[in-house]
mmCIF file of C-alpha atoms in Angstrom:
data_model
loop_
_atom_site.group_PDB
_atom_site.id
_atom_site.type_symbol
_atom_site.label_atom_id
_atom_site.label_comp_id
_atom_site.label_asym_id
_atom_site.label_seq_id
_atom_site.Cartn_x
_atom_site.Cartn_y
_atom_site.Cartn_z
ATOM 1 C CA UNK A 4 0.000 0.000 0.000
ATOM 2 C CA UNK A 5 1.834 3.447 -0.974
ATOM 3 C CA UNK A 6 1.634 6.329 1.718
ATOM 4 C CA UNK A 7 -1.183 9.095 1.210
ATOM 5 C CA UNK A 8 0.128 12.512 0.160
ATOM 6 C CA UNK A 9 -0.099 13.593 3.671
ATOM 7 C CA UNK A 10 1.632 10.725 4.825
ATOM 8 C CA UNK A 11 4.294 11.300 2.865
ATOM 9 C CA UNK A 12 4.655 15.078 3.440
ATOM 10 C CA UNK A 13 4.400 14.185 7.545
ATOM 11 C CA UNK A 14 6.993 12.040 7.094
ATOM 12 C CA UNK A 15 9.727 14.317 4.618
ATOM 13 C CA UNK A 16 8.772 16.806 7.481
ATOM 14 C CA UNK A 17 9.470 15.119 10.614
ATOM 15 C CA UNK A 18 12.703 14.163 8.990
ATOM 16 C CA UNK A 19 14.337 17.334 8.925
ATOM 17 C CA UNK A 20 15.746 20.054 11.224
ATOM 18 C CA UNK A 21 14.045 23.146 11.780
ATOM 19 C CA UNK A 22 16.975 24.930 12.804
ATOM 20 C CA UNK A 23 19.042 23.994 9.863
ATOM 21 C CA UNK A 24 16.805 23.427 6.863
ATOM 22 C CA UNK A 25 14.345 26.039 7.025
ATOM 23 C CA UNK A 26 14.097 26.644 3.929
ATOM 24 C CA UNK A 27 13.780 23.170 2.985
ATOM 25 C CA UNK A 28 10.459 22.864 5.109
ATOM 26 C CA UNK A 29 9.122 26.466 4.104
ATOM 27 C CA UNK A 30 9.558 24.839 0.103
ATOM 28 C CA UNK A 31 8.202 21.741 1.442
ATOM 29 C CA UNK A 32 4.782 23.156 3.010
ATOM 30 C CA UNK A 33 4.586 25.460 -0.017
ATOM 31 C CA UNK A 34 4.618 22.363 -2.347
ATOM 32 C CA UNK A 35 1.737 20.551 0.046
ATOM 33 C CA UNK A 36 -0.188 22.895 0.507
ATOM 34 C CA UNK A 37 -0.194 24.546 -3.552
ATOM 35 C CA UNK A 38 1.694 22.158 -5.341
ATOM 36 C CA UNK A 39 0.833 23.986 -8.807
ATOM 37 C CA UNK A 40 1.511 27.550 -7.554
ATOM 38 C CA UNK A 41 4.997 29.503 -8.768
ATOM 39 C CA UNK A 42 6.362 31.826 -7.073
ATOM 40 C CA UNK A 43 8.853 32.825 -3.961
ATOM 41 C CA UNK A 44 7.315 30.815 -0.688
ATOM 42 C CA UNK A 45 10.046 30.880 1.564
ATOM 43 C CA UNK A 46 8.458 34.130 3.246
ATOM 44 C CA UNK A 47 4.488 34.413 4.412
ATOM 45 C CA UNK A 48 3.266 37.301 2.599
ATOM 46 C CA UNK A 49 1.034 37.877 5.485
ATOM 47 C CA UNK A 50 3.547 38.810 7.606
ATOM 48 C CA UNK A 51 4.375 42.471 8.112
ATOM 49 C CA UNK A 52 7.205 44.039 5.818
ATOM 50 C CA UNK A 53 9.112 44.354 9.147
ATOM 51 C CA UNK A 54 8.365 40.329 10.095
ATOM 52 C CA UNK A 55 9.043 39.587 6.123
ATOM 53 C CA UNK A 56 12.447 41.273 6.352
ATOM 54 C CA UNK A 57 13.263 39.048 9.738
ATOM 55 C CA UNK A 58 12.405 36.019 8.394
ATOM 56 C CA UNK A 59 14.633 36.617 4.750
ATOM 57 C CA UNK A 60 17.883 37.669 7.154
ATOM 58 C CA UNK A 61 16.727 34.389 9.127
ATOM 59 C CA UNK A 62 16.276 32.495 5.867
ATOM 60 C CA UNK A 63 19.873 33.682 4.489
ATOM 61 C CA UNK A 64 21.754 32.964 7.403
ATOM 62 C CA UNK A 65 20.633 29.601 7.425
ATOM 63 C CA UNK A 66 21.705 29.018 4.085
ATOM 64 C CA UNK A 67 25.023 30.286 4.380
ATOM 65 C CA UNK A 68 25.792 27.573 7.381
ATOM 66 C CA UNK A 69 24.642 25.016 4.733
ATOM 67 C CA UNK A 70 26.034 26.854 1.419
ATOM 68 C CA UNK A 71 29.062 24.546 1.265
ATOM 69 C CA UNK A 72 26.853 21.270 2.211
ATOM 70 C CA UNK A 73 24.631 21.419 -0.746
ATOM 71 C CA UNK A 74 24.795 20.145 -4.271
ATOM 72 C CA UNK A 75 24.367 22.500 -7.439
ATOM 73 C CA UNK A 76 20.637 22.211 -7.855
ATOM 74 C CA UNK A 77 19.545 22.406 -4.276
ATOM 75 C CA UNK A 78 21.549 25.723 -3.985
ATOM 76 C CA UNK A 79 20.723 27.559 -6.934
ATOM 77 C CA UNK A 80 16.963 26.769 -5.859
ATOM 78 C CA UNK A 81 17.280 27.807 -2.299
ATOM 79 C CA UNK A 82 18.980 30.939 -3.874
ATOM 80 C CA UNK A 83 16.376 31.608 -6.180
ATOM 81 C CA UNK A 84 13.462 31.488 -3.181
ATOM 82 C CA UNK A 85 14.972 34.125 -1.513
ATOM 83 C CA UNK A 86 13.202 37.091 -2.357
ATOM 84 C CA UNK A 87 14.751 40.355 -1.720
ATOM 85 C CA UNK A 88 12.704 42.880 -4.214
ATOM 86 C CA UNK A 89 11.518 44.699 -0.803
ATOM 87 C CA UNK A 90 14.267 45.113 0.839
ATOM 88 C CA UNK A 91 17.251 46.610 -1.371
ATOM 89 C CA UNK A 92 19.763 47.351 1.485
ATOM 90 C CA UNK A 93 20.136 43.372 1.198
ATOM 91 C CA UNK A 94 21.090 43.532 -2.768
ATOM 92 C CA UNK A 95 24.843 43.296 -1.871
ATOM 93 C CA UNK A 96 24.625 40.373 0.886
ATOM 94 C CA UNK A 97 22.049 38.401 -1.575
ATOM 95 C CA UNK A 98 24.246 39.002 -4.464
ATOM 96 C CA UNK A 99 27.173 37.368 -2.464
ATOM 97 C CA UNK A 100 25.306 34.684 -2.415
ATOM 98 C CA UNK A 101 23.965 34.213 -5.974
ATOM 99 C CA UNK A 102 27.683 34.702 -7.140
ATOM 100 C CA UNK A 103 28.457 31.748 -5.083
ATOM 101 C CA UNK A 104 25.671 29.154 -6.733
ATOM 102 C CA UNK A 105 26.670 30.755 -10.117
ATOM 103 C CA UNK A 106 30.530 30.434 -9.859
ATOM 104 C CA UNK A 107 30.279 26.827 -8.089
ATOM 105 C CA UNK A 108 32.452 25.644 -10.657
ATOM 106 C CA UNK A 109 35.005 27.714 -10.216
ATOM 107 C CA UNK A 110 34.987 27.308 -6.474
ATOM 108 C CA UNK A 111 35.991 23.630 -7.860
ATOM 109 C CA UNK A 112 38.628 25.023 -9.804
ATOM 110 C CA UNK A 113 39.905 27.058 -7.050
ATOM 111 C CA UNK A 114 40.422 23.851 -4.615
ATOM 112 C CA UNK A 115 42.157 21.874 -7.425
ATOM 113 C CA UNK A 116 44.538 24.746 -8.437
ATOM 114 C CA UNK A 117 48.509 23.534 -7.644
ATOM 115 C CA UNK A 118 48.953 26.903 -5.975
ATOM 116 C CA UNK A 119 45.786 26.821 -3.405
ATOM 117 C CA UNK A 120 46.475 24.996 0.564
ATOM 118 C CA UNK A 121 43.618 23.908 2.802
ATOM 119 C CA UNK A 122 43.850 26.822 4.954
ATOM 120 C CA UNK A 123 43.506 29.681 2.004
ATOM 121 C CA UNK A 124 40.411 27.570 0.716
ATOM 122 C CA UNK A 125 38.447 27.587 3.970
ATOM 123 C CA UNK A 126 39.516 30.842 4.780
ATOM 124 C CA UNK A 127 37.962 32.048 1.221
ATOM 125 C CA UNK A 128 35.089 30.452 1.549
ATOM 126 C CA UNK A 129 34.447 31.689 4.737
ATOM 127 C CA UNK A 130 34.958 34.873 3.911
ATOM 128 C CA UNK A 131 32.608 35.016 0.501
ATOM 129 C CA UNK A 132 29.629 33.470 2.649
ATOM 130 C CA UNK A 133 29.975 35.582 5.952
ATOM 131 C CA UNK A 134 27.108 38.245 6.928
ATOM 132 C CA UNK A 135 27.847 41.509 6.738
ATOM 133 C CA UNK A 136 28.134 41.740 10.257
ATOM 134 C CA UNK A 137 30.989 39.526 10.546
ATOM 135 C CA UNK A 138 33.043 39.823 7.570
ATOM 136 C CA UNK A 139 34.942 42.625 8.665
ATOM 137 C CA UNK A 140 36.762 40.650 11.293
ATOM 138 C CA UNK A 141 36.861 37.558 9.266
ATOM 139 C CA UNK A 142 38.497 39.716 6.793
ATOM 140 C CA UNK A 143 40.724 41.270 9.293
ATOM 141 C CA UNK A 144 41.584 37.858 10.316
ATOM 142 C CA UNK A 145 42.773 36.135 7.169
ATOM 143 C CA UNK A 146 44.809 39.443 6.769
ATOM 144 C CA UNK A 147 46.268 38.526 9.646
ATOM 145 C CA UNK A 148 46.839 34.878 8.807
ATOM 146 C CA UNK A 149 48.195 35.723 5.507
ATOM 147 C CA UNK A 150 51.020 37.612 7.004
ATOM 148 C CA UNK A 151 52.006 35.127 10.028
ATOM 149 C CA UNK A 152 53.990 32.969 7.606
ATOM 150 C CA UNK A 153 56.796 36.266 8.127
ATOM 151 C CA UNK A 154 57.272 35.731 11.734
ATOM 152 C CA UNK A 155 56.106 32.059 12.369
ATOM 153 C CA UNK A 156 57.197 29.065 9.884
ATOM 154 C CA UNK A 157 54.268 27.080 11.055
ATOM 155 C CA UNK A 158 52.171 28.979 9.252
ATOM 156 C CA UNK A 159 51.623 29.447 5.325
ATOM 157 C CA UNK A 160 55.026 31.951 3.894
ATOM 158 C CA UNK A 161 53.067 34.849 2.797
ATOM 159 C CA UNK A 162 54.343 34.085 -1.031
ATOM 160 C CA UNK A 163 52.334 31.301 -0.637
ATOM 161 C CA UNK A 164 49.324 33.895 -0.335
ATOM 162 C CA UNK A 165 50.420 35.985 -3.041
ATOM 163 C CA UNK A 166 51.386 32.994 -5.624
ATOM 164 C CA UNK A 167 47.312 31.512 -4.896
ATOM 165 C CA UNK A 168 45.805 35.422 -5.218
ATOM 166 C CA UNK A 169 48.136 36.095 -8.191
ATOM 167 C CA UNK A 170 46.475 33.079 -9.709
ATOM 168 C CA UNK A 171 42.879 34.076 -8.838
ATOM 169 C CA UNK A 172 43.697 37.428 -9.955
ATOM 170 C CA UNK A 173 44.639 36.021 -13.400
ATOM 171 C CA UNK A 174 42.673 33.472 -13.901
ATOM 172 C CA UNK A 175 39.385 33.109 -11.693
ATOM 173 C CA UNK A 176 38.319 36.954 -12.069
ATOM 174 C CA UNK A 177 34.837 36.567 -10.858
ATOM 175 C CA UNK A 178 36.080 34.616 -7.603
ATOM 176 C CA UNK A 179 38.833 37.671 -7.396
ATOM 177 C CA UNK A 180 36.045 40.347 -7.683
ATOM 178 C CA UNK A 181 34.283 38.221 -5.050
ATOM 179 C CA UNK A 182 36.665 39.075 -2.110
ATOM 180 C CA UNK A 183 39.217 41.798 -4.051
ATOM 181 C CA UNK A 184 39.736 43.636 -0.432
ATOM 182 C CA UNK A 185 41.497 40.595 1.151
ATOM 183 C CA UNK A 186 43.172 39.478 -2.196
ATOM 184 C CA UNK A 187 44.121 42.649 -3.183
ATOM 185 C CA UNK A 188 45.937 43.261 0.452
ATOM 186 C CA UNK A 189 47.782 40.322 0.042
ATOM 187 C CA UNK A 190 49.081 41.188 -3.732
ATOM 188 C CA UNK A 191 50.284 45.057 -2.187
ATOM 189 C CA UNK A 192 51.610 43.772 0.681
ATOM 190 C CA UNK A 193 54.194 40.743 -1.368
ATOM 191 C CA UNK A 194 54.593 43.556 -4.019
ATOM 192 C CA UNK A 195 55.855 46.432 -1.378
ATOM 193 C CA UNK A 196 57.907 43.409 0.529
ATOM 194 C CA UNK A 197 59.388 42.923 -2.982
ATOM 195 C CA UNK A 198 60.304 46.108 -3.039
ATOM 196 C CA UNK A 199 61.502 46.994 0.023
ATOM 197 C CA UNK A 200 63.515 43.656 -0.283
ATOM 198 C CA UNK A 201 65.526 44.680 -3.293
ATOM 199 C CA UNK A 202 66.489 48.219 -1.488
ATOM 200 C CA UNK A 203 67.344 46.335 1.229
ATOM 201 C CA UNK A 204 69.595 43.978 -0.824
ATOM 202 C CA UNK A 205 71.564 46.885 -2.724
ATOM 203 C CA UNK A 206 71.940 48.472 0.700
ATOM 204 C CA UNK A 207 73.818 45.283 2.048
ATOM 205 C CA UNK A 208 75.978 45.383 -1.177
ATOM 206 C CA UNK A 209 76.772 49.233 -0.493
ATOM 207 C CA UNK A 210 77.834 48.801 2.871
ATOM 208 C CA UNK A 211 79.763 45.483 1.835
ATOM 209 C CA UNK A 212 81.818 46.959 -0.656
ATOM 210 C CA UNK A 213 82.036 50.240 1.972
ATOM 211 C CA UNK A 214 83.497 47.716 4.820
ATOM 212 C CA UNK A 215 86.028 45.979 2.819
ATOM 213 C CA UNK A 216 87.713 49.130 0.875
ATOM 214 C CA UNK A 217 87.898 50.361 4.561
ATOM 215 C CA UNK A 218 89.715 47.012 5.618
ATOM 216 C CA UNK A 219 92.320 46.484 2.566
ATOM 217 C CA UNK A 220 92.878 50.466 2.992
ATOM 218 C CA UNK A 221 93.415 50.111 6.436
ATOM 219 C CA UNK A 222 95.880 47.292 5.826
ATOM 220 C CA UNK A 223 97.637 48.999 3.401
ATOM 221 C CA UNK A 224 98.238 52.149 5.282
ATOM 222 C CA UNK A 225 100.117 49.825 7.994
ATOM 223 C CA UNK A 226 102.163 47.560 5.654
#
């Protein structure tokens, strides 16, 4: 005997997490209750503008703790059923997001490039999904991780983080537009070392050459 369509929906329902999927059940009650119907359900239109706004923030937070979790499809639709037209102040944060289902790919690419480590990946990633409310110090943390390699050799040489955001730079421009501020930082910050590493090199020479005409004219002044 197959279940009845309530059956069925009771049991998809009981089966998943309200505090992590709630989009999933939102989709899920929109499809039982008007299975024909279009549309954006992931928000109760009867809900003030104030409540609406709550819930999307609510809805997009949960979907950037499962962003990485999901497969192609399941993103791109839980992208597409957040509905933002309201609310424009959350174009940028939404847009984050969209980038990410549309450039999955090249997230792919990224991982698999010969110049990307564990630790730049995650620390990418984390910083492309993070709410506005946190990515400055994210951001201001994986500047600070990208610059440890100087002082302590258990962590990543900060070439490391210039050869992997050169290559982004160059070859993954959409991922590089992504998170430019942090990538960018890193790419200035190798470039003036290289810089100030060359002065530094011709002003060893200088003195060199300065120290040992001193110490053969010294010697032959005495002979």
């Amino acid at each position: 005997m197959t279940d009845s369509r309530e059956t069925e929906y009771v049991k998809r329902l009981l089966q998943m997490n309200p505090l992590e999927q709630p989009i999933e059940i939102l989709m899920l009650r929109r499809d039982f209750l008007k299975p024909r119907s279009g549309g954006r359900p992931v928000v109760d239109a009867a809900l003030s503008i104030y409540e609406r706004k709550e819930q999307t923030l609510k809805n997009m937070e949960a979907l950037r703790k499962c962003l990485w979790n999901l497969d192609d499809e399941s993103l791109r639709e839980q992208v597409e059923a957040i509905d933002i037209s309201d609310f424009p102040d959350l174009a940028i944060s939404y847009s984050r997001l969209k980038a990410v289902a549309d450039h999955r790919d090249l997230f792919q690419q990224l991982r698999q490039h010969r110049h990307c480590f564990p630790e730049f990946f995650n620390q990418f990633c984390g910083l492309v999904s993070a709410s506005p409310q946190k990515i400055t110090e994210r951001r201001a943390e994986c500047m600070e991780a990208s610059r440890k390699g100087s002082f302590d050799t258990r962590n990543r040489s900060p070439k490391d983080y210039y050869r992997i955001a050169q290559s982004i730079q160059q070859e993954l421009p959409e991922l590089y537009q992504l998170e430019k501020p942090w990538l960018s930082h890193i790419l200035s910050k190798r470039d003036a070392n290289n810089v100030f590493g060359f002065s530094e090199a011709v002003l060893a020479i200088v003195v060199l050459l300065v120290v040992l005409c001193a110490y053969y004219g010294s010697k032959m002044i005495f002979q």
